[in-house]
Each structure stands twice: as structure tokens, then as C-alpha cells.
Amino acid sequence: MVLRLKHADRQEIAKPAAGWMRQSVLEIAPDNALLAPVPLHWMRLAKRRYNQSALIAMHLSDKTGLDVCPDLLERPRRTPSLDGKTKVERAAILDGAIRVAQRRRHRIVGRSVVLIDDVLTTGATLAACAEACCAAGAADVCVAVLARVVKDA
């Protein structure tokens, strides 16, 4: 189902996904938290035509009453696909690849941020996003994901 949302243009999955995530987000997010989706590079966004994490974040905002900023984070540098990469390789690829948009910095200072993503694999992408938020002055950063990749034993 998550792969259909991400790669098969099944955008309608985002709304029920947000419903499934609602309670866990409310449990971790302070009342003034800002929802922020993991960004896509503009070339990947143009190819896919939508950011699945942003769709989930928008629906989560509707369901929780929390503010959302779909373009808080940006990915100015194009990175290769992270599929099949190790945690160390992913971290190296993402080093400096995500930042807080200059025009949105004022929304983050002293505020809690909840990062929204569809899938957590190694956590490298979310770590890069959290580092960018903290560097821009976020009070704290939490993470909410729809699914997690199961690690082999």
C-alpha cells in the first residue's frame, strides 16, 4: 500500500494514512507543533508530480488541528535513490542535502516540529531533516511515519 502511494499515483491513500497516524501524532506533538513533510528534490517532485509525505502532512493537519508547512524543508541538491544503501551510505549521501527554506525560517524558531514521512528505513533522511530543523532554531523535533522497513535478523 505504501509503495502504491509513493510510486503508483495512489494519492487517495494519504487521507486514510493520516487517520491511522492521527493518534500517535497527537501523543507526541505539543499544541503549537508544526507538521513538516520530508521534502523531495524538485526534479523528483516533477517526475512523481506530488510529495506523498506532504499529502499525509496536509491530511494530518486537518485531522489534528496542528499547523502544517509543506515547504518548510527543501532539498536543493539532487541525491541518488537511497534504495539498497546502508545507513552509513545514506547519511553520506544526505549530508547537507536538506535545509530549512529561508522564507520559512520564522515559522520554526522556538517551536516543536513533527517530521512526517511515509517510510522509515534507516532514519538517515529523518536525521538530516531533524538536524536542519535544530540548526534553524526548532525547540525540538519528533518524527511520525506511516510505515517502517523491517530489518532482517
CSV table of C-alpha atoms in Angstrom, one decimal:
chain,number,residue,atom,x,y,z
A,1,MET,CA,0.0,0.0,0.0
A,2,VAL,CA,2.8,2.4,0.9
A,3,LEU,CA,4.6,1.7,-2.4
A,4,ARG,CA,1.4,2.4,-4.3
A,5,LEU,CA,1.1,5.8,-2.6
A,6,LYS,CA,4.7,6.5,-3.3
A,7,HIS,CA,5.2,5.1,-6.8
A,8,ALA,CA,1.8,4.3,-8.4
A,9,ASP,CA,0.0,7.6,-8.1
A,10,ARG,CA,-2.4,6.4,-5.5
A,11,GLN,CA,-2.8,9.7,-3.8
A,12,GLU,CA,-6.1,8.8,-2.2
A,13,ILE,CA,-4.2,6.6,0.2
A,14,ALA,CA,-2.8,9.6,2.0
A,15,LYS,CA,-6.1,10.6,3.7
A,16,PRO,CA,-6.7,7.2,5.5
A,17,ALA,CA,-3.0,7.0,6.2
A,18,ALA,CA,-3.3,10.3,8.1
A,19,GLY,CA,-6.2,8.9,10.0
A,20,TRP,CA,-4.1,5.9,11.1
A,21,MET,CA,-1.3,8.3,12.2
A,22,ARG,CA,-3.5,10.8,13.9
A,23,GLN,CA,-3.5,9.4,17.5
A,24,SER,CA,0.3,8.8,17.6
A,25,VAL,CA,0.9,12.4,16.3
A,26,LEU,CA,-1.4,13.8,19.0
A,27,GLU,CA,0.5,11.8,21.6
A,28,ILE,CA,3.9,13.2,20.7
A,29,ALA,CA,3.1,16.7,19.5
A,30,PRO,CA,2.6,19.8,21.7
A,31,ASP,CA,-0.4,22.0,20.8
A,32,ASN,CA,1.8,24.5,18.9
A,33,ALA,CA,3.7,21.9,16.9
A,34,LEU,CA,4.4,22.4,13.2
A,35,LEU,CA,3.9,19.5,10.9
A,36,ALA,CA,6.7,19.4,8.2
A,37,PRO,CA,6.9,16.7,5.5
A,38,VAL,CA,10.2,15.3,4.3
A,39,PRO,CA,11.0,17.2,1.1
A,40,LEU,CA,11.7,15.9,-2.4
A,41,HIS,CA,14.2,17.5,-4.8
A,42,TRP,CA,12.3,19.4,-7.4
A,43,MET,CA,13.3,17.0,-10.2
A,44,ARG,CA,11.9,14.0,-8.3
A,45,LEU,CA,8.8,16.1,-7.5
A,46,ALA,CA,8.3,16.9,-11.2
A,47,LYS,CA,8.7,13.2,-12.1
A,48,ARG,CA,6.3,11.9,-9.4
A,49,ARG,CA,4.0,15.0,-9.6
A,50,TYR,CA,3.4,15.0,-5.8
A,51,ASN,CA,5.1,14.6,-2.5
A,52,GLN,CA,3.4,11.7,-0.7
A,53,SER,CA,4.8,12.9,2.7
A,54,ALA,CA,3.3,16.4,2.1
A,55,LEU,CA,-0.1,14.8,1.2
A,56,ILE,CA,-0.1,12.9,4.5
A,57,ALA,CA,1.0,16.0,6.4
A,58,MET,CA,-1.8,18.1,4.9
A,59,HIS,CA,-4.4,15.5,5.9
A,60,LEU,CA,-2.8,15.2,9.4
A,61,SER,CA,-3.2,18.9,9.8
A,62,ASP,CA,-6.9,18.6,9.0
A,63,LYS,CA,-7.3,15.7,11.5
A,64,THR,CA,-5.3,17.1,14.3
A,65,GLY,CA,-5.7,20.9,14.1
A,66,LEU,CA,-1.9,21.3,14.0
A,67,ASP,CA,-0.3,23.8,11.6
A,68,VAL,CA,1.4,22.4,8.6
A,69,CYS,CA,4.2,23.9,6.5
A,70,PRO,CA,4.5,21.8,3.3
A,71,ASP,CA,7.6,23.8,2.1
A,72,LEU,CA,9.4,24.2,5.4
A,73,LEU,CA,12.2,21.9,4.3
A,74,GLU,CA,13.8,21.9,0.9
A,75,ARG,CA,16.2,19.5,-0.8
A,76,PRO,CA,18.3,21.8,-3.0
A,77,ARG,CA,20.8,19.1,-4.0
A,78,ARG,CA,19.6,16.2,-6.1
A,79,THR,CA,20.6,12.9,-4.4
A,80,PRO,CA,20.5,9.4,-5.9
A,81,SER,CA,17.9,6.9,-4.8
A,82,LEU,CA,18.7,5.5,-1.4
A,83,ASP,CA,17.2,2.1,-2.1
A,84,GLY,CA,19.7,-0.6,-1.2
A,85,LYS,CA,22.1,1.8,0.5
A,86,THR,CA,23.4,1.2,4.0
A,87,LYS,CA,22.8,3.6,6.9
A,88,VAL,CA,26.3,5.0,6.5
A,89,GLU,CA,26.0,5.4,2.8
A,90,ARG,CA,22.6,7.1,3.2
A,91,ALA,CA,23.9,9.5,5.8
A,92,ALA,CA,26.9,10.4,3.5
A,93,ILE,CA,24.5,11.0,0.5
A,94,LEU,CA,22.2,13.2,2.6
A,95,ASP,CA,25.0,15.3,4.2
A,96,GLY,CA,24.0,18.9,3.5
A,97,ALA,CA,21.2,17.8,1.1
A,98,ILE,CA,18.3,19.2,3.3
A,99,ARG,CA,17.7,22.6,4.8
A,100,VAL,CA,15.0,24.8,6.1
A,101,ALA,CA,13.7,27.2,3.5
A,102,GLN,CA,14.9,30.7,4.2
A,103,ARG,CA,11.5,32.2,3.6
A,104,ARG,CA,10.0,29.8,6.2
A,105,ARG,CA,12.6,30.1,9.0
A,106,HIS,CA,10.4,32.4,11.0
A,107,ARG,CA,7.9,29.6,11.4
A,108,ILE,CA,10.3,27.2,13.2
A,109,VAL,CA,12.2,29.3,15.7
A,110,GLY,CA,11.4,28.1,19.3
A,111,ARG,CA,8.7,25.7,18.0
A,112,SER,CA,8.3,22.0,18.1
A,113,VAL,CA,8.4,20.3,14.7
A,114,VAL,CA,6.9,17.0,13.8
A,115,LEU,CA,8.5,15.5,10.7
A,116,ILE,CA,6.2,13.5,8.5
A,117,ASP,CA,7.3,10.7,6.2
A,118,ASP,CA,5.8,7.7,4.5
A,119,VAL,CA,8.5,5.2,5.3
A,120,LEU,CA,11.4,4.9,7.8
A,121,THR,CA,14.2,2.7,6.6
A,122,THR,CA,17.4,3.6,8.4
A,123,GLY,CA,16.4,7.0,9.7
A,124,ALA,CA,19.1,8.8,7.7
A,125,THR,CA,16.6,11.1,5.9
A,126,LEU,CA,14.7,12.0,9.0
A,127,ALA,CA,18.0,12.6,10.8
A,128,ALA,CA,19.1,15.0,8.1
A,129,CYS,CA,15.7,16.8,8.4
A,130,ALA,CA,15.9,16.9,12.2
A,131,GLU,CA,19.5,18.4,12.0
A,132,ALA,CA,18.3,21.1,9.6
A,133,CYS,CA,15.3,22.0,11.9
A,134,CYS,CA,17.5,22.1,15.0
A,135,ALA,CA,20.1,24.2,13.3
A,136,ALA,CA,17.3,26.7,12.3
A,137,GLY,CA,16.1,27.0,15.9
A,138,ALA,CA,13.4,24.4,16.4
A,139,ALA,CA,12.7,23.8,20.1
A,140,ASP,CA,12.6,20.1,19.4
A,141,VAL,CA,11.8,17.6,16.7
A,142,CYS,CA,9.6,14.5,16.7
A,143,VAL,CA,9.0,12.0,13.9
A,144,ALA,CA,5.8,10.3,12.6
A,145,VAL,CA,5.9,7.8,9.8
A,146,LEU,CA,3.3,5.6,8.2
A,147,ALA,CA,5.5,2.5,7.9
A,148,ARG,CA,8.8,1.2,8.9
A,149,VAL,CA,11.0,-1.2,6.9
A,150,VAL,CA,11.6,-4.5,8.8
A,151,LYS,CA,15.2,-5.2,9.3
A,152,ASP,CA,16.5,-8.8,8.7
A,153,ALA,CA,17.5,-10.6,11.8
